CSV table of C-alpha atoms in Angstrom, one decimal:
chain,number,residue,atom,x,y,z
B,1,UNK,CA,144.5,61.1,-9.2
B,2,UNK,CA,142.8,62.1,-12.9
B,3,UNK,CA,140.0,64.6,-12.9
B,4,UNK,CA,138.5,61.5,-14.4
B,5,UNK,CA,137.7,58.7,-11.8
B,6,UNK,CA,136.6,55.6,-13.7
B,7,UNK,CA,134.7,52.2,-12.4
B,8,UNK,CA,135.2,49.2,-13.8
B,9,UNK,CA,132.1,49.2,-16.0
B,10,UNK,CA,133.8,52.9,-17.4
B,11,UNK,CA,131.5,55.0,-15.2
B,12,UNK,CA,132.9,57.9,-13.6
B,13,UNK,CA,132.8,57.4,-9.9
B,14,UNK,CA,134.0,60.6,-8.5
B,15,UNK,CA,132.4,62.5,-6.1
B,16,UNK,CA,133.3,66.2,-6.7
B,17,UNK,CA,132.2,69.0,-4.0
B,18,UNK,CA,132.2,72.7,-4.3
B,19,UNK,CA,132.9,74.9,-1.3
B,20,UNK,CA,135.3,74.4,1.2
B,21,UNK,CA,132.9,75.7,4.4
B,22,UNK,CA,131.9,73.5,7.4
B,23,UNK,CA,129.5,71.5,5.4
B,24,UNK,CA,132.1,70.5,3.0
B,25,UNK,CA,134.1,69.1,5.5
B,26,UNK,CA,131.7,67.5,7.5
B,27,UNK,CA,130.7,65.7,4.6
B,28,UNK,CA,133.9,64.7,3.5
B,29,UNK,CA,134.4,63.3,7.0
B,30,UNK,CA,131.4,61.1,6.8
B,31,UNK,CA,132.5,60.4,3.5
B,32,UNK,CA,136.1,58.9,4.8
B,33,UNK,CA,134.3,57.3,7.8
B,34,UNK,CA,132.4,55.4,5.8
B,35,UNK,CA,134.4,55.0,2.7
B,36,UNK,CA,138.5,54.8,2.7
B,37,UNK,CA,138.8,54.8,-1.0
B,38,UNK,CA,136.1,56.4,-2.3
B,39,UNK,CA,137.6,58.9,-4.8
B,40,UNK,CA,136.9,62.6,-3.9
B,41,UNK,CA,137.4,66.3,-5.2
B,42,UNK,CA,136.8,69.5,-3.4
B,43,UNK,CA,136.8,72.6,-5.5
B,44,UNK,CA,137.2,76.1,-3.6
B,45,UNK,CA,137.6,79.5,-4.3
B,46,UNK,CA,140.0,80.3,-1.5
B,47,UNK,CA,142.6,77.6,0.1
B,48,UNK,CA,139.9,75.3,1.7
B,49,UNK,CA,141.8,76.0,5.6
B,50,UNK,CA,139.3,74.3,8.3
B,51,UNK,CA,138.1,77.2,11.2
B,52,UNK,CA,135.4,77.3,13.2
B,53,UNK,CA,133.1,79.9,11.9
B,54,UNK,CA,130.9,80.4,15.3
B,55,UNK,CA,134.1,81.7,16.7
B,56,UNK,CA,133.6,85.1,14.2
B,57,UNK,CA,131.0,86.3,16.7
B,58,UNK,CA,133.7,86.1,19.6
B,59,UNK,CA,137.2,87.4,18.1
B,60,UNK,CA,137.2,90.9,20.2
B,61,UNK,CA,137.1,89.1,23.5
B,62,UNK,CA,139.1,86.0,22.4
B,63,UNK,CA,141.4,88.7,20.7
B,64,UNK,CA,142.3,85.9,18.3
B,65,UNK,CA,143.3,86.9,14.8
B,66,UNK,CA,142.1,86.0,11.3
B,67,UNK,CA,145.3,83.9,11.0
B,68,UNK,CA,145.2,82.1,14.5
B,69,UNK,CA,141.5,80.3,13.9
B,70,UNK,CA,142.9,78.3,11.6
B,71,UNK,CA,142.7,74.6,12.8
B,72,UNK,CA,144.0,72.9,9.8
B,73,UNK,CA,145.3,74.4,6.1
B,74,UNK,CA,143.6,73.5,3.4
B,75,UNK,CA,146.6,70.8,2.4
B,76,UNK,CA,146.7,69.7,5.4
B,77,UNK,CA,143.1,68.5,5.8
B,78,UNK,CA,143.5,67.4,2.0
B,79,UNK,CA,146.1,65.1,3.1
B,80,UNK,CA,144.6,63.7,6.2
B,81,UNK,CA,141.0,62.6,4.3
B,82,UNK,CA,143.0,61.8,1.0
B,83,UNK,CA,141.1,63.6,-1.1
B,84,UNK,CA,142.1,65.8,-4.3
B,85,UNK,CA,141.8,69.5,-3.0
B,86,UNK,CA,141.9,72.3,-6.2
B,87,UNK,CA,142.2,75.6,-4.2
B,88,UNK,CA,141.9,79.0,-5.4
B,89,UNK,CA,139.7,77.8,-8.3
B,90,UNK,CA,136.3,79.7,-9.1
B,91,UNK,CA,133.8,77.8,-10.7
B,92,UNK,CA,132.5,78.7,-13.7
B,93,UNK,CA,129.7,77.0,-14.3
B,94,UNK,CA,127.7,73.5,-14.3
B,95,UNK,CA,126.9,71.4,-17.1
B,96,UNK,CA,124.5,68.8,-15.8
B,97,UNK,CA,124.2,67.3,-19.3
B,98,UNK,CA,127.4,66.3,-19.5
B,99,UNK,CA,128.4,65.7,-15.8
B,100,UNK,CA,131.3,68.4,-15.7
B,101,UNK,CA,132.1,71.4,-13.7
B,102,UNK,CA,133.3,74.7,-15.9
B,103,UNK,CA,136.1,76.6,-13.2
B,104,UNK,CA,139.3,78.9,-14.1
B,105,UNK,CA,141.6,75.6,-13.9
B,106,UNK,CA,139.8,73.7,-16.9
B,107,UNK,CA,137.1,71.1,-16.5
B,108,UNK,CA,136.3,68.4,-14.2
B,109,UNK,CA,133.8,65.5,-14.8
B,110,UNK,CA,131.8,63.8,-11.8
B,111,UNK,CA,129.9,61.2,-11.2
B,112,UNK,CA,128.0,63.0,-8.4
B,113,UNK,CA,128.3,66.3,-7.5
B,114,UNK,CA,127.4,68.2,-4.1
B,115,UNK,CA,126.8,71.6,-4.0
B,116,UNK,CA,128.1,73.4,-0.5
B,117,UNK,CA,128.6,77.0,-1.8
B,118,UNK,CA,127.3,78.6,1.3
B,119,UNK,CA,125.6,82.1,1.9
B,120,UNK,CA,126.3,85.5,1.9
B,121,UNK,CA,125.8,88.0,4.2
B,122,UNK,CA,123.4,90.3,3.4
B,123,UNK,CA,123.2,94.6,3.4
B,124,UNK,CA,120.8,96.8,2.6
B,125,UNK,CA,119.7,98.5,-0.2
B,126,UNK,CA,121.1,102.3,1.2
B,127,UNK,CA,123.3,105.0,-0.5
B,128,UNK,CA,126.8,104.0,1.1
B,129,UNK,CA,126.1,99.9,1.2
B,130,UNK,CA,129.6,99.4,0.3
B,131,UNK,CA,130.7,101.2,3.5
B,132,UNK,CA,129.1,98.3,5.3
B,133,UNK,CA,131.1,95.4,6.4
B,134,UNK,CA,130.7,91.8,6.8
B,135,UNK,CA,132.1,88.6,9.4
B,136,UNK,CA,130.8,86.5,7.8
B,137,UNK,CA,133.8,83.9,6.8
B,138,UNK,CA,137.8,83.8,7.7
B,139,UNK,CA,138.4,86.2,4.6
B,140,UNK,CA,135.9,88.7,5.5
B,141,UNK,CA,137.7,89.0,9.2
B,142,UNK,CA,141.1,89.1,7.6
B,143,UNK,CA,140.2,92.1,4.9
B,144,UNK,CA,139.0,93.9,8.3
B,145,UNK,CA,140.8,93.0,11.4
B,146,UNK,CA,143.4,96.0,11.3
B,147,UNK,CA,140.2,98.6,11.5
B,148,UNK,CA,138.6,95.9,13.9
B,149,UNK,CA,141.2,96.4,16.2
B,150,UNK,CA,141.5,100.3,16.3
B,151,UNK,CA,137.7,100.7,15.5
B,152,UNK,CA,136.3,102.6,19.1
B,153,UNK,CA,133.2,103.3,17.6
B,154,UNK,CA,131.2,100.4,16.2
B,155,UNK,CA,127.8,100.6,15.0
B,156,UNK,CA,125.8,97.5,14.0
B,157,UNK,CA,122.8,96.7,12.2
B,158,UNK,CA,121.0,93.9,13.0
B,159,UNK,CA,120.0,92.7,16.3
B,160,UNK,CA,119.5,89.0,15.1
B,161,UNK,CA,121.1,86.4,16.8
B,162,UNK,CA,125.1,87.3,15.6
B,163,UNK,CA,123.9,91.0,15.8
B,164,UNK,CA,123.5,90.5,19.9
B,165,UNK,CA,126.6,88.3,20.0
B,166,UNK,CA,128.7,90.3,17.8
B,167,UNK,CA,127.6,93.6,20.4
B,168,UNK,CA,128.0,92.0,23.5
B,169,UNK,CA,131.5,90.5,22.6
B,170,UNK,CA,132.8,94.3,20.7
B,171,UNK,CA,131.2,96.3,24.2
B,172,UNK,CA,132.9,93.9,26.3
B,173,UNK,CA,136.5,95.4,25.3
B,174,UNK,CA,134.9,99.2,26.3
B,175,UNK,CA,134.0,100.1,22.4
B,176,UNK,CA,131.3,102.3,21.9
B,177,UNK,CA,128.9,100.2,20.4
B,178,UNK,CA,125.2,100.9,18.8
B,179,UNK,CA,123.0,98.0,18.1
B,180,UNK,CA,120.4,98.9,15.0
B,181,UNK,CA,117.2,96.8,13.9
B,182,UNK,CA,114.0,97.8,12.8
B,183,UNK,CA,112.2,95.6,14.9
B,184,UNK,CA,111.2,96.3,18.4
B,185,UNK,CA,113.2,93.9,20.6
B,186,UNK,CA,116.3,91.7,19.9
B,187,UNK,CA,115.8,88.5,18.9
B,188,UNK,CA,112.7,89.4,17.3
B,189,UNK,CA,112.8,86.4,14.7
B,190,UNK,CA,113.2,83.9,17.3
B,191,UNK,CA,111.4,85.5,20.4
B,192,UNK,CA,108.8,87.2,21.9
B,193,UNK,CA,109.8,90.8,23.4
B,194,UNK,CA,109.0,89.7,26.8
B,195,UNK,CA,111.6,86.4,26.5
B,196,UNK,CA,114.5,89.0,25.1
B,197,UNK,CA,113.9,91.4,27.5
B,198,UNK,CA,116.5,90.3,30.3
B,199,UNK,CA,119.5,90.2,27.1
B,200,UNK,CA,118.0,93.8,26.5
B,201,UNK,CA,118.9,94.9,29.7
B,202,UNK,CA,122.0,93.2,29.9
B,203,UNK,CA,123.2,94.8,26.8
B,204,UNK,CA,122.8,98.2,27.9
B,205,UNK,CA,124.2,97.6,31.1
B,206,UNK,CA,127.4,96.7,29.1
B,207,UNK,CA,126.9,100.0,27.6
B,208,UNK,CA,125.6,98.7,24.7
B,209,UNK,CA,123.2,101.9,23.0
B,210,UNK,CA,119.8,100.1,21.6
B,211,UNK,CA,118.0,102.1,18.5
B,212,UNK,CA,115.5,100.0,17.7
B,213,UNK,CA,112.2,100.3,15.2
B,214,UNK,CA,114.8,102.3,13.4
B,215,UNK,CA,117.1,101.2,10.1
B,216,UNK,CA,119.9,103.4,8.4
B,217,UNK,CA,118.8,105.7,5.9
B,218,UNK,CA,122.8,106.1,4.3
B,219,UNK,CA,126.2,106.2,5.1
B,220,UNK,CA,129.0,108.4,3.9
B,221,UNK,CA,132.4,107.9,3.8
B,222,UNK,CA,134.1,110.9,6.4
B,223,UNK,CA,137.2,111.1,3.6
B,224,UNK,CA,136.4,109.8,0.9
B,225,UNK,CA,139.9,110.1,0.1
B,226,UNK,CA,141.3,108.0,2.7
B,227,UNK,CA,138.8,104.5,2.6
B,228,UNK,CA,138.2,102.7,6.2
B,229,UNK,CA,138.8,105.7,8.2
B,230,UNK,CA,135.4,105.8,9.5
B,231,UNK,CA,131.9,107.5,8.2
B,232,UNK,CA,128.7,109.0,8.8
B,233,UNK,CA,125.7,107.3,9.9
B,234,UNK,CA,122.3,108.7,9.2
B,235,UNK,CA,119.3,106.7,10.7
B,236,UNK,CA,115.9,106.5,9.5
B,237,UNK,CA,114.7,109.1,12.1
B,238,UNK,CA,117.3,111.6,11.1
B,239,UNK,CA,119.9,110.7,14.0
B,240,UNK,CA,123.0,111.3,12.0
B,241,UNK,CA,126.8,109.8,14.0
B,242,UNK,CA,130.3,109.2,13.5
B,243,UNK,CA,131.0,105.6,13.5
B,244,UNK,CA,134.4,104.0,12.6
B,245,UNK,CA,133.0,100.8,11.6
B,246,UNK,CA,129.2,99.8,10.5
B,247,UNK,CA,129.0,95.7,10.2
B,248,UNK,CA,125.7,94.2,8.4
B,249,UNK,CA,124.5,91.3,10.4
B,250,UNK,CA,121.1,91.8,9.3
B,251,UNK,CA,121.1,87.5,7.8
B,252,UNK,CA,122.6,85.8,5.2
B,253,UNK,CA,120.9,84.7,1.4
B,254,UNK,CA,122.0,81.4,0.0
B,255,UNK,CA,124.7,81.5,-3.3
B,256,UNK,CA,122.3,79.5,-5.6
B,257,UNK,CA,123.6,81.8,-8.5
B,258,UNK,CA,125.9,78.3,-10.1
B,259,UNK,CA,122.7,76.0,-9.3
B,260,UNK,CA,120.2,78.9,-11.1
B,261,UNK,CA,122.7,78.6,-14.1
B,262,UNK,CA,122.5,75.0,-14.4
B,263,UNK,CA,118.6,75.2,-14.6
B,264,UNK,CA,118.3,73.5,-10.8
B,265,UNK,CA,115.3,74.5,-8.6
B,266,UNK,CA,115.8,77.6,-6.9
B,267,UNK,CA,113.6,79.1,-4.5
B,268,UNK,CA,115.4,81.2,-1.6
B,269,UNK,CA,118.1,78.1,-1.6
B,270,UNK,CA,119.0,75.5,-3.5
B,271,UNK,CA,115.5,72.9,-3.4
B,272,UNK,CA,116.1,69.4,-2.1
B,273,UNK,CA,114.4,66.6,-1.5
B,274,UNK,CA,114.1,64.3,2.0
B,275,UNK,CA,117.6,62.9,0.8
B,276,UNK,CA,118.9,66.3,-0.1
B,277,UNK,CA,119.1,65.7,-3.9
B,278,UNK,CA,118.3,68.6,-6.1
B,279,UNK,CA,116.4,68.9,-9.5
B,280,UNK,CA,118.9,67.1,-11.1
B,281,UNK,CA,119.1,63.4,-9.7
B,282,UNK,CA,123.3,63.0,-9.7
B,283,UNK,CA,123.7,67.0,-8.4
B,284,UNK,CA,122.9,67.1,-4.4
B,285,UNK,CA,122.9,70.2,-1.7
B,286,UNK,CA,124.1,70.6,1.7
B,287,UNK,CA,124.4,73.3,4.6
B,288,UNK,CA,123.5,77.4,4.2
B,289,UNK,CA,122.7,76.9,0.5
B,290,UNK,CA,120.3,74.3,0.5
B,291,UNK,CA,116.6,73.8,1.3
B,292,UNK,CA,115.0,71.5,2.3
B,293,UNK,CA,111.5,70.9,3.1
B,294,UNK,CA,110.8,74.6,2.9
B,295,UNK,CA,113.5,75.3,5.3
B,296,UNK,CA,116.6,77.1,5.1
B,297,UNK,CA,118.9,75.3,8.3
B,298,UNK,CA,121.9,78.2,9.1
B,299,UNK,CA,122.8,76.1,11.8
B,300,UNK,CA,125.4,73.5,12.6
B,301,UNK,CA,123.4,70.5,14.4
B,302,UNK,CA,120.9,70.2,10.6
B,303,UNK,CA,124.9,70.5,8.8
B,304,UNK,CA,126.1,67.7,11.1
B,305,UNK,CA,123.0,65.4,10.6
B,306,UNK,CA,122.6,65.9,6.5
B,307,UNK,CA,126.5,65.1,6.1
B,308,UNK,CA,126.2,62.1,7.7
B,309,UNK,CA,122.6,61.2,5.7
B,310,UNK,CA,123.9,62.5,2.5
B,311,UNK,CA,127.4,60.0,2.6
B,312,UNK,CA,125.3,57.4,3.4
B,313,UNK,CA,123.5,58.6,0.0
B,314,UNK,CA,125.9,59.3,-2.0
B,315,UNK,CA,127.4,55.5,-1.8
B,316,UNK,CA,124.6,53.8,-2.3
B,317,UNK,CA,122.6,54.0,0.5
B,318,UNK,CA,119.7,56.5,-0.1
B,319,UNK,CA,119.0,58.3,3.8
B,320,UNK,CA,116.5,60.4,4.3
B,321,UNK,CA,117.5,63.8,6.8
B,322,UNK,CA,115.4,63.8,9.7
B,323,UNK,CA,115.9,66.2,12.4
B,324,UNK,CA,114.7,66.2,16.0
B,325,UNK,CA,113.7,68.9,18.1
B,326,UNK,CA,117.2,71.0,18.2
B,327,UNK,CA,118.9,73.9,20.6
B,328,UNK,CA,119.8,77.2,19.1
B,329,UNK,CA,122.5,78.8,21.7
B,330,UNK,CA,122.7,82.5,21.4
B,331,UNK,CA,126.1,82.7,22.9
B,332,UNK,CA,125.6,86.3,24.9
B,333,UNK,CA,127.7,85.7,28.4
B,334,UNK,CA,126.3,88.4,30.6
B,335,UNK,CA,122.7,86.5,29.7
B,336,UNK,CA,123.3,83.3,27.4
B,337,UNK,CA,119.9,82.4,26.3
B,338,UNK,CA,118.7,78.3,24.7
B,339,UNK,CA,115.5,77.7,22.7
B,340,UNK,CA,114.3,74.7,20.8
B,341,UNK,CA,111.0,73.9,19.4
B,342,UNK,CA,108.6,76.6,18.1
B,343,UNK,CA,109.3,80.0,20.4
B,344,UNK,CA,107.1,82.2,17.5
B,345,UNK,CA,103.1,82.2,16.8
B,346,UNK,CA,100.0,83.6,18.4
B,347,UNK,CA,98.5,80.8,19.2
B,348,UNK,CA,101.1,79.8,21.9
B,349,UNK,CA,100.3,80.0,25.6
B,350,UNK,CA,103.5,81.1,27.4
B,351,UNK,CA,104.4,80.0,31.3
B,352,UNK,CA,107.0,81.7,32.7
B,353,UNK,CA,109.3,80.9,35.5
B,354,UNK,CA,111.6,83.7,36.3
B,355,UNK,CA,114.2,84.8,39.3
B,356,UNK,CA,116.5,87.0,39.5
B,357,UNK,CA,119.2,85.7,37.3
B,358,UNK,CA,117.4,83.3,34.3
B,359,UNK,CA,114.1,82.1,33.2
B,360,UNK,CA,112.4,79.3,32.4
B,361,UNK,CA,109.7,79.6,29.8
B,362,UNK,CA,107.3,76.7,28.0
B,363,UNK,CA,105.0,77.1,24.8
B,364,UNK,CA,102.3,75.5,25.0
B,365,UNK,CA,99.9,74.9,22.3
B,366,UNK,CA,96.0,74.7,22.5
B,367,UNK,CA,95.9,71.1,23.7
B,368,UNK,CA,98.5,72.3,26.2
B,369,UNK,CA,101.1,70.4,24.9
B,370,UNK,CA,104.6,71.4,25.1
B,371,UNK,CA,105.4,72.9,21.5
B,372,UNK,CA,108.8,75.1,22.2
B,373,UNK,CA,110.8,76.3,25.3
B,374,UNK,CA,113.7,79.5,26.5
B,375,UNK,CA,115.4,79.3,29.0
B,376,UNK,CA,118.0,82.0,29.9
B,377,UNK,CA,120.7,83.4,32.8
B,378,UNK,CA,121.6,80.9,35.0
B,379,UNK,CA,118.5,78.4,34.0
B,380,UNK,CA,120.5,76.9,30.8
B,381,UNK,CA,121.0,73.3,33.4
B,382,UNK,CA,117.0,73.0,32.2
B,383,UNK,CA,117.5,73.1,28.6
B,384,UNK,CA,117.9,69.3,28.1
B,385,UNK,CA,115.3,67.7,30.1
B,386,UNK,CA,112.6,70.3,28.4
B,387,UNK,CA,114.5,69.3,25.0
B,388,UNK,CA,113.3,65.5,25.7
B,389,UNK,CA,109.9,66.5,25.8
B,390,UNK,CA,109.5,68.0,22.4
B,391,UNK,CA,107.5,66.0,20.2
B,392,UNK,CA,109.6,64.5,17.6
C-alpha cells in the first residue's frame, strides 16, 4: 500500500491515525467491523503493541511485568486489521492545507485524519520534578520496573482515583507506602469526604500512611551521583523522608501540542464537535486528547462509544457521540467503590444506606430526583439497577 490511497475520482481516500493507545485501536476495530477494505494508516511513536492500560494500577499484586501485558505486538495487530502500521515514527507536524502529515519517516497524505495522541501524566511545578515518576503507559512501567520491584519505600502524590489504586495495590505486597494530596479526603474530585471515608480507613488498615491537605514542597536526589537510588522528600509542612520511589498520579493533560501547531481549537483538549470533528472539517479527535462538549472523557466506556460513532463518521455516515449515564470503578479490593451520575455539588441531598461492610448512597436533586449514586464494600450487586434510573 502507497502512502497515497487514491479513489476512483483521484481523491485520496485514506484514513490515517496518530497514536497507537486504546482509542486507536478501538477505532480501527470499528473501522474493520464496518469496513474490510477501507484503506488505513496508523502512525506511532513507539511499536503500536496492544495492552491494557487499567492493568498499570495493578502490576505489584499481579506481579506482571512490562513485557508480559502485552496482548498483541504492534505487527501482529497490524496484520490481523490489515492496516499499514509505521512504528517508531514521531510526527512532525500537520499541514491541514495540504492534507499531509510531517513525521521523521517523510510525508504522508490523508484524506481524513484522526488525532488519538493521548495524555500525559502530569507533575508538579517543585525543585526535583524530574525525580518524579510516572505509570502512565507500557514504556513508562518498563523505564521503571527494576526500581519498582526493589522499591520498599514508595511515596505517592495524588490520592485521585489511580492514586488510591496504585497505594492499595503497592501496600498490599508489605511496601511502605505514603499516600500525598492536598485535598482533604481521597477521592476528592469525585466524592464527598463522608462517601470516601470507608476506602480511608481501609487504606490505613493496609498500612497505607495518609498526609493529606499537604503537597511536596521538593525532592532531592539522596546521591546524586548514583540516579534511581532513592531521594528526599520534603512536604509542604516541613515533614522531610527518605522514599525510594515518588510516582505523580496527581492527573493527566491532553498532548494537543501537533493540533495547536496546525492552528486547530485547543482549549484543555483537542475541541470537537457532537461528531467529534475538530476545527478543521477532514481532521477528527478521539479518547484522552479530545474534548468534547466541554468535557475531557479519561475513561474507557466514552473511548468505546466515540470509536464506534466516529467509524460510522468517518465513512460516510455522520454519528453523533451520545453517552448515557456511565460507572466509574475505582478498582480498591479491600473497599471497591462504583459511581455514576453527578456524585459532586452542593445542591445535592445525600441518603445513605450503610452496614458494616458497603454502602449505598443516592443524590438527589431539589425535585428529589435521582441525579448520581456510590455504592461501595460489598453493595457493588446495586450498582446496575440504580444505573437504570439515571436520567438519560
Amino acid at each position: 500500500m502507497s502512502n497515497l490511497e487514491l479513489s476512483a475520482s483521484g481523491v485520496n481516500r485514506e484514513i490515517l491515525v496518530i497514536g497507537s493507545g486504546f482509542a486507536a485501536q478501538q477505532l480501527i476495530k470499528s473501522l474493520r467491523k464496518l469496513d474490510a477494505h477501507q484503506p488505513i494508516r496508523l502512525i506511532t511513536a513507539d511499536s503500536g503493541d496492544e495492552y491494557n492500560k487499567p492493568d498499570l494500577s495493578h502490576v505489584v499484586s499481579r506481579g506482571c511485568s512490562a513485557a508480559a501485558m502485552t496482548r498483541q505486538s504492534g505487527s501482529e495487530f497490524a496484520e490481523q486489521q490489515r492496516i499499514t502500521l509505521v512504528p517508531h515514527c514521531p510526527v512532525l507536524g500537520i499541514d491541514p492545507a495540504r492534507r499531509t502529515v510531517l513525521t521523521a519517516q517523510g510525508e504522508f497524505a490523508y484524506g481524513q485524519l484522526v488525532l488519538a495522541t493521548g495524555a500525559s501524566a502530569l507533575r508538579p511545578p517543585i525543585p526535583g520534578a524530574e525525580q518524579l515518576v510516572t505509570l502512565n503507559s507500557q514504556q513508562e512501567y518498563a523505564a521503571v520496573e527494576e526500581r519498582l520491584q526493589h522499591a520498599q519505600r514508595i511515596l505517592v502524590l495524588g490520592a485521585g482515583l489511580i492514586g488510591c489504586e496504585l497505594a492499595m495495590d503497592m501496600a498490599s505486597s508489605g511496601r511502605q507506602v505514603t499516600l500525598v494530596d492536598l485535598a482533604s479526603s481521597p477521592l476528592s474530585a469525585l466524592l464527598p469526604a463522608m462517601l470516601s471515608h470507608p476506602l480511608h480507613q481501609a487504606l490505613q488498615a493496609q498500612g497505607v500512611k495518609l498526609q493529606l491537605g499537604l503537597g511536596i514542597r521538593d525532592i532531592a536526589a539522596l546521591d546524586p551521583q548514583q540516579p534511581g537510588t532513592g531521594c528526599r522528600v520534603t512536604l509542604s509542612d516541613g515533614q522531610v523522608s527518605e522514599q525510594d520511589l515518588v510516582i505523580s498520579a496527581i492527573g493527566l493533560k491532553p498532548n494537543t501540542q501537533l493540533a495547536q501547531a496546525a492552528g486547530l481549537s485547543v482549549g484543555r483538549g483537542i475541541q470537537v464537535d457532537a461528531g467529534l470533528r475538530s476545527s478543521d472539517p477532514h481532521i477528527y479527535a478521539l479518547g484522552d486528547c479530545a474534548e468534547w462538549q466541554g468535557q475531557l472523557l479519561p475513561f474507557l466506556q466514552p473511548i468505546l462509544l466515540g470509536a464506534n460513532a466516529l467509524a460510522k463518521t468517518l465513512l460516510g455516515a455522520p454519528t453523533a457521540l451520545t453517552l448515557p449515564p456511565m460507572l466509574v470503578k475505582v478498582k480498591t479490593p479491600l473497599y471497591p467503590l462504583q459511581l455514576a451520575g453527578r456524585t459532586r455539588g452542593e445542591d445535592l441531598t445525600w441518603q445513605c444506606h450503610w452496614n458494616q461492610q458497603g454502602l449505598v448512597a443516592e443524590a438527589r436533586g431539589e425535585n428529589g430526583e435521582l441525579c448520581g449514586f456510590v455504592v461501595g464494600g460489598d453493595q457493588m450487586s446495586a450498582a446496575f439497577p440504580l444505573l437504570r434510573q439515571l436520567p438519560r
